[in-house]
Tab-separated table of C-alpha atoms (C1' of nucleotides) in Angstrom:
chain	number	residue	atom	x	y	z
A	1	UNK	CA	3.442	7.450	-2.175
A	2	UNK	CA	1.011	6.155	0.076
A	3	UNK	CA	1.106	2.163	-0.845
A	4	UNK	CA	1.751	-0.598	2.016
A	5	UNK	CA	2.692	-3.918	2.241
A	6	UNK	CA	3.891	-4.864	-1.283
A	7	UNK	CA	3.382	-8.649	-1.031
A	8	UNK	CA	6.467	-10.700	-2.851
A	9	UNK	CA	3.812	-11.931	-5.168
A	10	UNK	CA	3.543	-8.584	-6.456
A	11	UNK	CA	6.869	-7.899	-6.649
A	12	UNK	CA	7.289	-11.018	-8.950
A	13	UNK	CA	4.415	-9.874	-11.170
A	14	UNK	CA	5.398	-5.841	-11.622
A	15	UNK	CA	8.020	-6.983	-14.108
A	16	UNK	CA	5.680	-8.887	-16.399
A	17	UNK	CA	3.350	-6.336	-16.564
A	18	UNK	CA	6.167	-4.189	-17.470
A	19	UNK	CA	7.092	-6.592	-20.249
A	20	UNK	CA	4.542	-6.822	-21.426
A	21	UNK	CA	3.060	-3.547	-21.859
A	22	UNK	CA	6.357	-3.005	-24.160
A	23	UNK	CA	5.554	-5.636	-26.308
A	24	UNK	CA	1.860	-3.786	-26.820
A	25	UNK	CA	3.976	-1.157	-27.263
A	26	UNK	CA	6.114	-2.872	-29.849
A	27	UNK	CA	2.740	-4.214	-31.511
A	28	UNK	CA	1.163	-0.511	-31.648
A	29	UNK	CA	-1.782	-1.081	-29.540
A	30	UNK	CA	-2.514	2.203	-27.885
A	31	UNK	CA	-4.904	0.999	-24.778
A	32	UNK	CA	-6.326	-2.313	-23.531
A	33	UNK	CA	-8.673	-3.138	-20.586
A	34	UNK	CA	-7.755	-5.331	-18.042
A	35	UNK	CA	-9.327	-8.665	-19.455
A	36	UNK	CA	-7.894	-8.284	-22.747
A	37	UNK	CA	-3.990	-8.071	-20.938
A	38	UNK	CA	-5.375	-10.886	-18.757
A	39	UNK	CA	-6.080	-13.028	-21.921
A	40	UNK	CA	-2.644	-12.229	-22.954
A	41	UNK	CA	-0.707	-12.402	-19.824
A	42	UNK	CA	-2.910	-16.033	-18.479
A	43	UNK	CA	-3.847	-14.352	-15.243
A	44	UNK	CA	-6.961	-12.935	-14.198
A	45	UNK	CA	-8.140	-9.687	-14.762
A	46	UNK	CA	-9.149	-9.281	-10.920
A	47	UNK	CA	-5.236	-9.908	-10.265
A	48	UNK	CA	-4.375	-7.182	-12.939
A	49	UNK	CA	-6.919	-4.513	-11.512
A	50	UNK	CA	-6.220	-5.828	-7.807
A	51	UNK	CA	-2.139	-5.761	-8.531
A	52	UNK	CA	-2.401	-2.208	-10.178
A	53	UNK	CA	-4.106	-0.413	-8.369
A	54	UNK	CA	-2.222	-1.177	-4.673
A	55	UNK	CA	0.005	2.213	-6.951
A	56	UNK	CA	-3.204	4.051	-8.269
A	57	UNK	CA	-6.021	4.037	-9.982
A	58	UNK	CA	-3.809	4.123	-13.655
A	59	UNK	CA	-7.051	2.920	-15.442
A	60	UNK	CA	-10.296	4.924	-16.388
A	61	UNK	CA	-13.432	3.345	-16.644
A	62	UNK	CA	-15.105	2.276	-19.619
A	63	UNK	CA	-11.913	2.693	-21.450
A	64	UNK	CA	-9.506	0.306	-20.242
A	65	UNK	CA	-6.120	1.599	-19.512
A	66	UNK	CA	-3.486	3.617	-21.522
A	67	UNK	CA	-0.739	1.187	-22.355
A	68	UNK	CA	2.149	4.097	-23.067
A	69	UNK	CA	0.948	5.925	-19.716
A	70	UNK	CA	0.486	2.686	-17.626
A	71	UNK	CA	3.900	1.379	-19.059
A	72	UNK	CA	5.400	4.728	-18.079
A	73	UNK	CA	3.686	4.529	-14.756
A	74	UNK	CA	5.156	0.721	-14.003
A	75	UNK	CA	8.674	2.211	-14.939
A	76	UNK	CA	8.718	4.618	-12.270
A	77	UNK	CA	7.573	2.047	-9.537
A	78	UNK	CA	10.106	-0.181	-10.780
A	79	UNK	CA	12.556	2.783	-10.242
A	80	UNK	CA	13.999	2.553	-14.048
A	81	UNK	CA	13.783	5.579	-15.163
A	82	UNK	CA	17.596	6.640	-14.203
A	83	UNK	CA	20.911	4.270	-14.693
A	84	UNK	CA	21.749	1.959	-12.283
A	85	UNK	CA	25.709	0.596	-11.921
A	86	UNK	CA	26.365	-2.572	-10.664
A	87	UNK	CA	30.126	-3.916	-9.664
A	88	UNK	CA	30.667	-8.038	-10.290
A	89	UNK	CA	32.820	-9.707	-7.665
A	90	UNK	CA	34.319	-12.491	-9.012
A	91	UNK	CA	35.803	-12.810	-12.241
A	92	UNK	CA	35.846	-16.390	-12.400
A	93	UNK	CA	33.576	-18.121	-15.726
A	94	UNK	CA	30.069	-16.456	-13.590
A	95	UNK	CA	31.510	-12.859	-13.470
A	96	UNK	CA	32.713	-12.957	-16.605
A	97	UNK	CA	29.640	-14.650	-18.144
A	98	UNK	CA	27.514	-11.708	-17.089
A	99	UNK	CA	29.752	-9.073	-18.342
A	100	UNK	CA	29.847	-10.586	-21.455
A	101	UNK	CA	25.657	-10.671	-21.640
A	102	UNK	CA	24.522	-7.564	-20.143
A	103	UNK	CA	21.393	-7.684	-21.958
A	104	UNK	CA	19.561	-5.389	-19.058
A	105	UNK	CA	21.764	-2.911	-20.303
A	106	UNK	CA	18.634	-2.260	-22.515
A	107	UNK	CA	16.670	-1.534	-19.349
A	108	UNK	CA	19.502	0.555	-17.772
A	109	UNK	CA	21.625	-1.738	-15.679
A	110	UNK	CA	24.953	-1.345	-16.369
A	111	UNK	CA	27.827	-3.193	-15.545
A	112	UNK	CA	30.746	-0.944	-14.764
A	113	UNK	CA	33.573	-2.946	-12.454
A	114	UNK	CA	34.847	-6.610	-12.102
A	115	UNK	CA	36.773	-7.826	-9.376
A	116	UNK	CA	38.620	-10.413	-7.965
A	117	UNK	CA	40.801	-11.650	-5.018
A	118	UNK	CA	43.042	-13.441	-7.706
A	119	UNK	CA	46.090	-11.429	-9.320
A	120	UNK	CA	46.481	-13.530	-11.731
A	121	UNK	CA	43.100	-12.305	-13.195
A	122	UNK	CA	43.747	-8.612	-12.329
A	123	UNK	CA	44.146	-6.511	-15.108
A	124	UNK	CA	42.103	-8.735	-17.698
A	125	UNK	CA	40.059	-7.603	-19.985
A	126	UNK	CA	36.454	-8.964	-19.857
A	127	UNK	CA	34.248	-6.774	-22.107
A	128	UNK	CA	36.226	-3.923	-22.429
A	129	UNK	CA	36.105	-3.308	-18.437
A	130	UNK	CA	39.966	-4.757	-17.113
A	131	UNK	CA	39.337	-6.638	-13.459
A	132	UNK	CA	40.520	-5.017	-11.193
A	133	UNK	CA	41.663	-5.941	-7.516
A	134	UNK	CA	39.291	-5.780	-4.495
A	135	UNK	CA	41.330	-3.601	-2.849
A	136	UNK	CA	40.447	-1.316	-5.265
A	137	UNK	CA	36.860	-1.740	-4.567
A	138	UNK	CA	35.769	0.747	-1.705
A	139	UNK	CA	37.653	3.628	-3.504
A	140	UNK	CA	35.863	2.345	-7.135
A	141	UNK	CA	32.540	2.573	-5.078
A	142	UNK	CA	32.757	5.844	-4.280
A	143	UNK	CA	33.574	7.530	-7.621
A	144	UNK	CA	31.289	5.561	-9.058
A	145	UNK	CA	27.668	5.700	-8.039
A	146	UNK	CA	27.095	1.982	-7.523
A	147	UNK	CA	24.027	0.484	-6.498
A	148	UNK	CA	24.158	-2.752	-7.079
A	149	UNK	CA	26.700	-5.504	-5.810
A	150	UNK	CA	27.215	-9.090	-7.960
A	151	UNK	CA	28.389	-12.240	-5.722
A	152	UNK	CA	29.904	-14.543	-8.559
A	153	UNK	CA	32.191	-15.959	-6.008
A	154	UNK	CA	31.921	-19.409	-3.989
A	155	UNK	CA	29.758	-19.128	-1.124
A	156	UNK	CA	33.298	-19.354	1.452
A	157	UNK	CA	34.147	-16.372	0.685
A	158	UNK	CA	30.402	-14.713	-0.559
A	159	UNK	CA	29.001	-13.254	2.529
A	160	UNK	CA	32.745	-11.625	3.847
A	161	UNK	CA	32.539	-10.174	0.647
A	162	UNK	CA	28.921	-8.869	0.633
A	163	UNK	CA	29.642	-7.168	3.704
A	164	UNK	CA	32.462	-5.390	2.073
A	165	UNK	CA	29.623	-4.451	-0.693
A	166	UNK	CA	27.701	-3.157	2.408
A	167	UNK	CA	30.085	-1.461	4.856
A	168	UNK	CA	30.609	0.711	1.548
A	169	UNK	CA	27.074	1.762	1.101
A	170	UNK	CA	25.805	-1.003	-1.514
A	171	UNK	CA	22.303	-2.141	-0.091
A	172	UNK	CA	21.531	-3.828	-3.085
A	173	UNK	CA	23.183	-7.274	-3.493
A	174	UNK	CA	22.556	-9.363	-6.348
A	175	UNK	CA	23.411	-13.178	-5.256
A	176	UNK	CA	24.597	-16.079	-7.650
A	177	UNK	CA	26.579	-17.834	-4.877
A	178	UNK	CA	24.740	-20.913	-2.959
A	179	UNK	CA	24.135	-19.498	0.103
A	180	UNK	CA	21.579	-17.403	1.746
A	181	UNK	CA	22.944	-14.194	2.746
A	182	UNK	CA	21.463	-12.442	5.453
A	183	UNK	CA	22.624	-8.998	5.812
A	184	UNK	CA	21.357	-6.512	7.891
A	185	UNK	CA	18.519	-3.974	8.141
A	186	UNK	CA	17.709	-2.323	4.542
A	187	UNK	CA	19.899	-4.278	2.356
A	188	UNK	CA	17.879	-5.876	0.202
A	189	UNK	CA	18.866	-9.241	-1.861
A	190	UNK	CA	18.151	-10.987	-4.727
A	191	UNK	CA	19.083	-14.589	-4.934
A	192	UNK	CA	19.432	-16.241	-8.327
A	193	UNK	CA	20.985	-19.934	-7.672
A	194	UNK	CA	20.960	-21.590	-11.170
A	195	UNK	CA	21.642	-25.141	-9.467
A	196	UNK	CA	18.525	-24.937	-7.548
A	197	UNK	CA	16.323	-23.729	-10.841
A	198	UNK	CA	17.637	-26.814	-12.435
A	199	UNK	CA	16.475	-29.082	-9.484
A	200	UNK	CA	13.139	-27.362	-9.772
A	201	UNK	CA	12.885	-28.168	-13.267
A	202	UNK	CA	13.789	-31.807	-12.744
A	203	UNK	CA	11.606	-31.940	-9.758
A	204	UNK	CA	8.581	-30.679	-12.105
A	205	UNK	CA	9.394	-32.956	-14.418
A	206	UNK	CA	9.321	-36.377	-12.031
A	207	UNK	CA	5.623	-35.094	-10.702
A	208	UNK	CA	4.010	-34.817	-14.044
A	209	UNK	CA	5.473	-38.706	-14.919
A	210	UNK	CA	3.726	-39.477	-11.885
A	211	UNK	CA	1.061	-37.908	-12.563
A	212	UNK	CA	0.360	-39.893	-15.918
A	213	UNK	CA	1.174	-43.069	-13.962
B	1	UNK	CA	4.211	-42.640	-3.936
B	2	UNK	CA	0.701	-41.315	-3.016
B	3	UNK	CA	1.136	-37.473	-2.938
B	4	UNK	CA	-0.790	-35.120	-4.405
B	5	UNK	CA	-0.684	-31.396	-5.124
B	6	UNK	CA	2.601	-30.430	-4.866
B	7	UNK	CA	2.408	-26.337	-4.083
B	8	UNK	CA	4.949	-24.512	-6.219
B	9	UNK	CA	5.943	-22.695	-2.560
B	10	UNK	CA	6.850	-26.335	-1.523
B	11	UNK	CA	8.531	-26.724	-5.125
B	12	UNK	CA	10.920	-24.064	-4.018
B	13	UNK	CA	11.747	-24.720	-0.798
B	14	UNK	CA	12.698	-28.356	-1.712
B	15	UNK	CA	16.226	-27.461	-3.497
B	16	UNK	CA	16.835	-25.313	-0.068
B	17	UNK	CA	15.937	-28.617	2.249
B	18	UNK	CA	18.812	-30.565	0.087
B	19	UNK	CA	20.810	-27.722	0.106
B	20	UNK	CA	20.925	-26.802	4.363
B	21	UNK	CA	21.150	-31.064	4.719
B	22	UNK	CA	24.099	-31.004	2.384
B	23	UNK	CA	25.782	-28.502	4.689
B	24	UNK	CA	25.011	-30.458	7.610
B	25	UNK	CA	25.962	-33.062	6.379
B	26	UNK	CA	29.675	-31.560	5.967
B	27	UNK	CA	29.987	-30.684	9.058
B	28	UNK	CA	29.840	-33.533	10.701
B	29	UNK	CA	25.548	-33.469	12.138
B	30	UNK	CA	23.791	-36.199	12.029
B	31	UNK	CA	20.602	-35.544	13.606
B	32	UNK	CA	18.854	-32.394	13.459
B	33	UNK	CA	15.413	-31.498	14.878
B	34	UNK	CA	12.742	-29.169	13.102
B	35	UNK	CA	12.962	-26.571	15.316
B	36	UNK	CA	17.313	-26.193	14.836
B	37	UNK	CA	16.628	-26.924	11.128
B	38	UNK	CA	14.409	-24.035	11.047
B	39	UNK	CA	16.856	-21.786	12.957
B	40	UNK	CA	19.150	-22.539	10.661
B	41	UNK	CA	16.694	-21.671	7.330
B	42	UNK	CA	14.592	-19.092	9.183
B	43	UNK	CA	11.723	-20.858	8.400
B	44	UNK	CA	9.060	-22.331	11.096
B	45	UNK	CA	9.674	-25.160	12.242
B	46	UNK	CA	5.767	-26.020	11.442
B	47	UNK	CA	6.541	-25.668	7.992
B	48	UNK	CA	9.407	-27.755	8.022
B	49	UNK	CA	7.426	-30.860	9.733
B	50	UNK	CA	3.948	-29.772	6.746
B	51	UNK	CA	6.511	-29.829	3.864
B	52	UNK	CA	8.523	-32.931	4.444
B	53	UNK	CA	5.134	-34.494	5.337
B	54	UNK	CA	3.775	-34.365	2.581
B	55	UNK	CA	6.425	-37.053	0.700
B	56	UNK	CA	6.625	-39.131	4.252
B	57	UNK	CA	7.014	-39.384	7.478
B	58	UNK	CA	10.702	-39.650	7.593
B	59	UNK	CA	11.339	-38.391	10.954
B	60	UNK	CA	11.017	-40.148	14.247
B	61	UNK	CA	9.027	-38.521	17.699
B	62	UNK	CA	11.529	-38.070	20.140
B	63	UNK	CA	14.414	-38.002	18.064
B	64	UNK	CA	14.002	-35.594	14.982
B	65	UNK	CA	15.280	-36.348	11.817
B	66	UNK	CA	18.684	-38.274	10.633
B	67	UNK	CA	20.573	-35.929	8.604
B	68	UNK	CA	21.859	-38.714	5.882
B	69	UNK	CA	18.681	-40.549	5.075
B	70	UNK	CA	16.977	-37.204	4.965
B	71	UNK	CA	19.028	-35.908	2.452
B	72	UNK	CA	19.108	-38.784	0.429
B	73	UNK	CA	15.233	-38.979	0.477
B	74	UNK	CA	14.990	-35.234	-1.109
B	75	UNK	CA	17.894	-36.608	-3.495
B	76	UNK	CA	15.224	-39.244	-4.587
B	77	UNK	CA	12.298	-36.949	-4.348
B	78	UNK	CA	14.032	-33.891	-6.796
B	79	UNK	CA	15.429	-36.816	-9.142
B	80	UNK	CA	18.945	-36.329	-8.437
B	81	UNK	CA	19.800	-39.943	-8.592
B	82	UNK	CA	20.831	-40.240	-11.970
B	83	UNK	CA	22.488	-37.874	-14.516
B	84	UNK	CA	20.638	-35.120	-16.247
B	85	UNK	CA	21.951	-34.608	-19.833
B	86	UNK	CA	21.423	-31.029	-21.086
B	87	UNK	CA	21.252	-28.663	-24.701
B	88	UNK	CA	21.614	-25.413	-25.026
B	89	UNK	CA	20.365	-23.880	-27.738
B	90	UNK	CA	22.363	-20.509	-28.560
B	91	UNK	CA	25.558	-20.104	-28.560
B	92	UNK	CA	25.774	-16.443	-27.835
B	93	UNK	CA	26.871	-15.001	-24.513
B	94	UNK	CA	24.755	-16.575	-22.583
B	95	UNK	CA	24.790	-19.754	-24.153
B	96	UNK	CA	28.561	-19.712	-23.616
B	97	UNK	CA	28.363	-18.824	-20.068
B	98	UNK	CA	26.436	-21.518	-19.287
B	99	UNK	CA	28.593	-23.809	-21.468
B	100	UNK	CA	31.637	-22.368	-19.150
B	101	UNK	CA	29.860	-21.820	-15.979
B	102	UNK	CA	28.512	-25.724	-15.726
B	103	UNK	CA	28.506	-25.747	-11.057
B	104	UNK	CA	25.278	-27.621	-11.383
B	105	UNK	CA	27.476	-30.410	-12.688
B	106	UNK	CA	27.902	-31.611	-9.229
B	107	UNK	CA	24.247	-32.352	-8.931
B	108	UNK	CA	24.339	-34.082	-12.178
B	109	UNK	CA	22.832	-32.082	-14.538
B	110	UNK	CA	25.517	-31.927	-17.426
B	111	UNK	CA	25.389	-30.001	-20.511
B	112	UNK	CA	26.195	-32.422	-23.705
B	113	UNK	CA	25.711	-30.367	-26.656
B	114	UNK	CA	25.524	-26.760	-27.558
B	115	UNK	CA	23.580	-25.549	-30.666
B	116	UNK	CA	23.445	-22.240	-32.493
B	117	UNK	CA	21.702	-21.365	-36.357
B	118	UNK	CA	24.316	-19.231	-37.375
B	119	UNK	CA	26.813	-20.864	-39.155
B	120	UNK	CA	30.089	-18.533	-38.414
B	121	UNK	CA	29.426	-19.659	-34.989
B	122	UNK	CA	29.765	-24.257	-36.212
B	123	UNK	CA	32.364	-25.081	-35.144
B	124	UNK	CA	33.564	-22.935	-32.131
B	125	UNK	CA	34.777	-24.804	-29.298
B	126	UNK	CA	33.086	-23.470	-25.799
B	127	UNK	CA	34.380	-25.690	-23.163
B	128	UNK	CA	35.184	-28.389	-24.839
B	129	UNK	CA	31.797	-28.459	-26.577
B	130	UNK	CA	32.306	-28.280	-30.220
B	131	UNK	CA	28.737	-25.778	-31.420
B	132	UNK	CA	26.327	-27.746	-33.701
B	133	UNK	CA	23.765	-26.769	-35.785
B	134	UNK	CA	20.332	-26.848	-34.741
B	135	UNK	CA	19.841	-29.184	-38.187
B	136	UNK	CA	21.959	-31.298	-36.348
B	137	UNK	CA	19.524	-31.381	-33.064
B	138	UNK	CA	16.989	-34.366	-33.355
B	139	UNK	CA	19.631	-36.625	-34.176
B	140	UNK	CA	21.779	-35.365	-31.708
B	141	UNK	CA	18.847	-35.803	-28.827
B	142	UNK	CA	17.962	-39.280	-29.835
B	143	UNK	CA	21.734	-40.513	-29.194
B	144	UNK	CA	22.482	-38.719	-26.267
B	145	UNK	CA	19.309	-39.277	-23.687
B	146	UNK	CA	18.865	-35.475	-23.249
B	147	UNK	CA	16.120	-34.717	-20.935
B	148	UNK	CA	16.469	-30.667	-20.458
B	149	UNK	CA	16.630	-28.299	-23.331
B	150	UNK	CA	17.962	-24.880	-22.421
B	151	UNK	CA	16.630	-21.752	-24.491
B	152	UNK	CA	19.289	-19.148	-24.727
B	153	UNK	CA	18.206	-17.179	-27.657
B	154	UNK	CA	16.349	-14.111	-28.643
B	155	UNK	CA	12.862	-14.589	-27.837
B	156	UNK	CA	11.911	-14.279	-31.701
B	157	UNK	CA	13.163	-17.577	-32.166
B	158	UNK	CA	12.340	-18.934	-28.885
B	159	UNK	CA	9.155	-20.376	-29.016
B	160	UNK	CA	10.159	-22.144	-32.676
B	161	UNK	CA	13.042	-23.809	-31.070
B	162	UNK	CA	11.025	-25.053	-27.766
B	163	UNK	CA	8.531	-26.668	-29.974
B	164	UNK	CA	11.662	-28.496	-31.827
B	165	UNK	CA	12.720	-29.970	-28.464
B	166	UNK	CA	9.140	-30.687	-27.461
B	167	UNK	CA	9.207	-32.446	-30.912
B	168	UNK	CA	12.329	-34.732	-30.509
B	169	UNK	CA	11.229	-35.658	-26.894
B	170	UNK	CA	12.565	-32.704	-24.484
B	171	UNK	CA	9.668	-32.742	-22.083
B	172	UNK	CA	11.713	-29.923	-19.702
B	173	UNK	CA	12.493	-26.404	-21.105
B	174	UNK	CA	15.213	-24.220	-19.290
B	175	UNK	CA	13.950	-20.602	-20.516
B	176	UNK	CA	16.313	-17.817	-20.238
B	177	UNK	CA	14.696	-15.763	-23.362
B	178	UNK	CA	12.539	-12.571	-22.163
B	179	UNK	CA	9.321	-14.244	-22.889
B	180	UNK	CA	6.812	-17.077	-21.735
B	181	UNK	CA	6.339	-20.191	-23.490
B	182	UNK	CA	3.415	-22.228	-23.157
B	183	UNK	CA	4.320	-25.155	-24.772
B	184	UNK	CA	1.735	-28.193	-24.405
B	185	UNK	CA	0.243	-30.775	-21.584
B	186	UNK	CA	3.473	-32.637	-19.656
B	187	UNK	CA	6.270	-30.321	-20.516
B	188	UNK	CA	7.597	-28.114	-17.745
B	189	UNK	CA	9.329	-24.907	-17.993
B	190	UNK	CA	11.610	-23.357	-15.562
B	191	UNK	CA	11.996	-19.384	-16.063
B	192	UNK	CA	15.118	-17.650	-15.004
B	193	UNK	CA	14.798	-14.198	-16.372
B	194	UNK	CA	17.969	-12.335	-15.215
B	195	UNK	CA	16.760	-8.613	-16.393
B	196	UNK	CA	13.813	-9.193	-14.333
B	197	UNK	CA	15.544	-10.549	-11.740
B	198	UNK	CA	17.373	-7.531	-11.490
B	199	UNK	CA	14.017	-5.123	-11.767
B	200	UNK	CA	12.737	-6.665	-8.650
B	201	UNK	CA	15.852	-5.719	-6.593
B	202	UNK	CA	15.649	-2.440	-7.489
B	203	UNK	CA	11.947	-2.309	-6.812
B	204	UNK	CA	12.524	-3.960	-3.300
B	205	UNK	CA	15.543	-1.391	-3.068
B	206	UNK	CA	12.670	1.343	-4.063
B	207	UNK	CA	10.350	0.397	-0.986
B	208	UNK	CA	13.015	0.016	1.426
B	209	UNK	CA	13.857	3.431	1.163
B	210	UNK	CA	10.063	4.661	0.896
B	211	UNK	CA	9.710	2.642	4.453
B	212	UNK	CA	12.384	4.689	5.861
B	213	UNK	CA	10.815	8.046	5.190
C	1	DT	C1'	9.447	-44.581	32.196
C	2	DA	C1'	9.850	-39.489	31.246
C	3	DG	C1'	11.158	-36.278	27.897
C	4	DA	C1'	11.437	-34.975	23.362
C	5	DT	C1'	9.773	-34.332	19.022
C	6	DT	C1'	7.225	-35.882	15.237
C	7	DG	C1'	2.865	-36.311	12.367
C	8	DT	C1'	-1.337	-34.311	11.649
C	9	DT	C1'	-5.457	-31.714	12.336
C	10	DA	C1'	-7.461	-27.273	13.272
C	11	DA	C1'	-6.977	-22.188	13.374
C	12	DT	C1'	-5.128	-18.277	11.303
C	13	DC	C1'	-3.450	-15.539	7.979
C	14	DG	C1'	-2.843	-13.761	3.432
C	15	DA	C1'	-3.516	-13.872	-1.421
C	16	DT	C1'	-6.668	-14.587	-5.214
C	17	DT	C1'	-11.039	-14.224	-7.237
C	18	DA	C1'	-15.812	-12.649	-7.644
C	19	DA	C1'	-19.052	-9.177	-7.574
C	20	DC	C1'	-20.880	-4.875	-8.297
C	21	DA	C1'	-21.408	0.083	-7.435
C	22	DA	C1'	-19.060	4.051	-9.265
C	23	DT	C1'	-18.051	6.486	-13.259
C	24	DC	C1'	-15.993	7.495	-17.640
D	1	DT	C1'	-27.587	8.438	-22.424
D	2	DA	C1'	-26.171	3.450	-22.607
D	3	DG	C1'	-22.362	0.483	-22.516
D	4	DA	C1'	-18.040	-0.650	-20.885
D	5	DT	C1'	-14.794	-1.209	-17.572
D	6	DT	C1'	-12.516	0.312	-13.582
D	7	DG	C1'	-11.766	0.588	-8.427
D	8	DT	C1'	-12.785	-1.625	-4.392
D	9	DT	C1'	-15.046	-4.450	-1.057
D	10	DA	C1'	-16.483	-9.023	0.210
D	11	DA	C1'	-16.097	-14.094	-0.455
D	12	DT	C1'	-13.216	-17.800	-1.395
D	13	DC	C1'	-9.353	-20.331	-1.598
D	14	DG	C1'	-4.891	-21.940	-0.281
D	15	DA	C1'	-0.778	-21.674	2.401
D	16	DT	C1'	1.269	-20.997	6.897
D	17	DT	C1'	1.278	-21.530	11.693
D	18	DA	C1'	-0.282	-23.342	16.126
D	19	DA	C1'	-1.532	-26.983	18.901
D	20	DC	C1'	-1.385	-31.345	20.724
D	21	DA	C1'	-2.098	-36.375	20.647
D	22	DA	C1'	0.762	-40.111	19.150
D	23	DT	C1'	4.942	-42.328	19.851
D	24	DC	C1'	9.820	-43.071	19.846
DNA sequence: TAGATTGTTAATCGATTAACAATC
DNA sequence: TAGATTGTTAATCGATTAACAATC
C-alpha cells in the first residue's frame, strides 16, 4: 500500500462508510455514485470521493461505485477480514458489562479472557468465559493470539496494567478507564470514557438553550 | 454569556480541561500556568489560552490560572451544577450494563428509570431499578425531570423510540444503537458506537504496522 | 519595578469543498 | 457517441499555533 498520512478524521469516517455500505447491502442495491451515498450518509460527495480514494481509485466513472466490491474493499483497510481476540481486565460491573454484549462479535471481535486482581471474583463465570487471575495473563496471551487489551479497571491501577498488556506483545489497548494512557512507540489506543460523552451531551445541550435565548 | 460557535474540537476537549483540573485539584495545586497545563495534557499551551478564551478570560497575566475557580467555571460551562436524571431504553445487555456500571454518577448524571417492550423482561430488577414498560414512559418522564434519554436497543426500533422521547420532552439522546438519528432542530445526540470504536483501533493498529515496513 | 504569563491578533497549517478534465 | 461520474487538483474554510502587546 502506498497511502500516507491517514488524518484522524478519516479514521472516524472509514467505519461509517463501512456501515453503511452493509445496510445497501442489506437493502439490495448493487452500486451507487458518490452523491447518492452522500445524500444518505449527510456528507458531501467531495468528502466521499476525497476520503476513498486516499486507498484507490474503488470507483469507475460514469458508473458510480460497486457497493459489494467497495464494501469488500473498506473491510480489508479496516483489517476485518480475520478474527481478532481481545482479553478484558477487570471484571468489575464494566468488564462484565462488555462480555455480556459483545455485539462486534458480528464483525469479528471476540472476547476470549476476563481478568481480575480480585480472588474473590476469580473463577466466575461471566458469559460462559470463568475470570481468571492476572497472573494468569502473560501465559493466556501467548496461547491465545490476542490483539486487543480492555482497561475496565480504575484509572490507579489502569496504566500498570496496560503495560502488562504491552510488555506481553498487546499494542492494541482499548481504554474505558479515565485516564489518558500514553504508552510507548506503536501501541496504539482507543479511549472510550462514557463520563466524558455524557458531559458532551449535556454541554450540547446548554449551547442550543442559549442559542434560542 | 456572549460566545459564539462553539467548535465540536473545543466540545471535546472541554470534559478533558475538567478532568486534568480535577486531578490537580487532588493533589494539592492550586495554580497552574498554560504552558505546565499543557505538559501535563500534551496539548499547546496556545490552545489551552484560544479554548478557555473563548468562555472568558479567567486567567490572570503574570500569574496563570487558579486551579479551583477554573474548574468550577468548566463545571458551570458543561452544566454540571445540577443533577442530570437519565432513561434507558432497553433493557438488554447493554441496557443493564449501564444500569450496573452508573461511574458518571459522580458527575451527576443519574439513571432513574430503565425501560424495555418486552414484557418477560417488566419487572426485573437491574440495580435496584425495577424495568418498566415503554407504555409506561411519558408518564414516567413528566414526574421525574429526565433530561437525557439513552437508546440501547436494536437500531430497528431506534429511531421510533428517539422520536417518543423527543415527544415527551427529552431534548438529549444518548445513542448506543449502530445507526444515526437525525431527530429535529434543538435536540442533541451524543454517539458512542462501541463496534466502531473498536474498528478504528484496529485500523490505527493496521497503519502502525504498514509505517514500520 | 521587573518578570511572568495571559488575552488576542496574525500566520500557518490542515481539512473540506469546489471544479473540471479524464474516462468509463 | 453522449451522458454520467470519478479522480484529482486548486480554492476555501476553519482550526491550530506563534507572536507579542497588555497587564498583573
Amino acid at each position: 500500500m502506498k497511502h500516507k498520512k491517514i488524518s484522524s478524521a478519516v479514521i472516524h469516517r472509514l467505519p461509517k462508510y463501512y456501515r453503511h455500505l452493509g445496510e445497501l447491502i442489506d437493502t439490495g442495491i448493487q452500486r451507487i455514485s458518490s452523491r447518492d451515498l452522500s445524500i444518505r450518509m449527510r456528507v458531501t460527495a467531495s468528502q466521499i470521493r476525497h476520503d476513498l480514494n486516499q486507498f484507490g481509485g474503488f470507483g469507475q466513472q460514469g458508473y458510480g461505485y460497486n457497493v459489494k466490491s467497495l464494501y469488500k474493499e473498506i473491510e480489508n483497510i479496516l483489517g476485518l477480514g480475520n478474527k481478532h481476540n481481545i482479553v478484558v481486565i477487570g471484571a468489575g460491573n464494566l468488564g462484565r458489562a462488555l462480555a455480556h454484549y459483545q455485539d462486534f462479535k458480528a464483525r469479528g471481535f471476540h472476547i476470549v479472557g476476563i481478568f481480575d486482581n480480585n480472588p474473590d471474583l476469580v473463577g466466575d463465570d461471566v458469559s460462559g468465559l470463568k475470570v481468571m487471575s492476572v497472573s494468569d495473563l502473560p501465559a493466556f496471551i501467548k496461547d491465545n493470539d490476542v490483539e486487543i487489551g480492555t482497561i475496565a479497571i480504575p484509572k490507579s491501577e489502569a496504566k500498570k496494567m496496560a503495560q502488562v498488556l504491552v510488555d506481553n506483545g498487546v499494542n492494541q489497548i482499548w481504554n474505558f478507564a479515565h485516564t489518558d494512557l500514553h504508552m510507548g512507540d506503536g501501541v496504539v489506543v482507543e479511549n472510550v470514557n462514557l463520563t466524558e460523552s455524557l458531559m458532551r451531551l449535556s454541554f450540547m445541550a446548554a449551547l442550543e438553550l442559549e442559542k434560542k435565548q
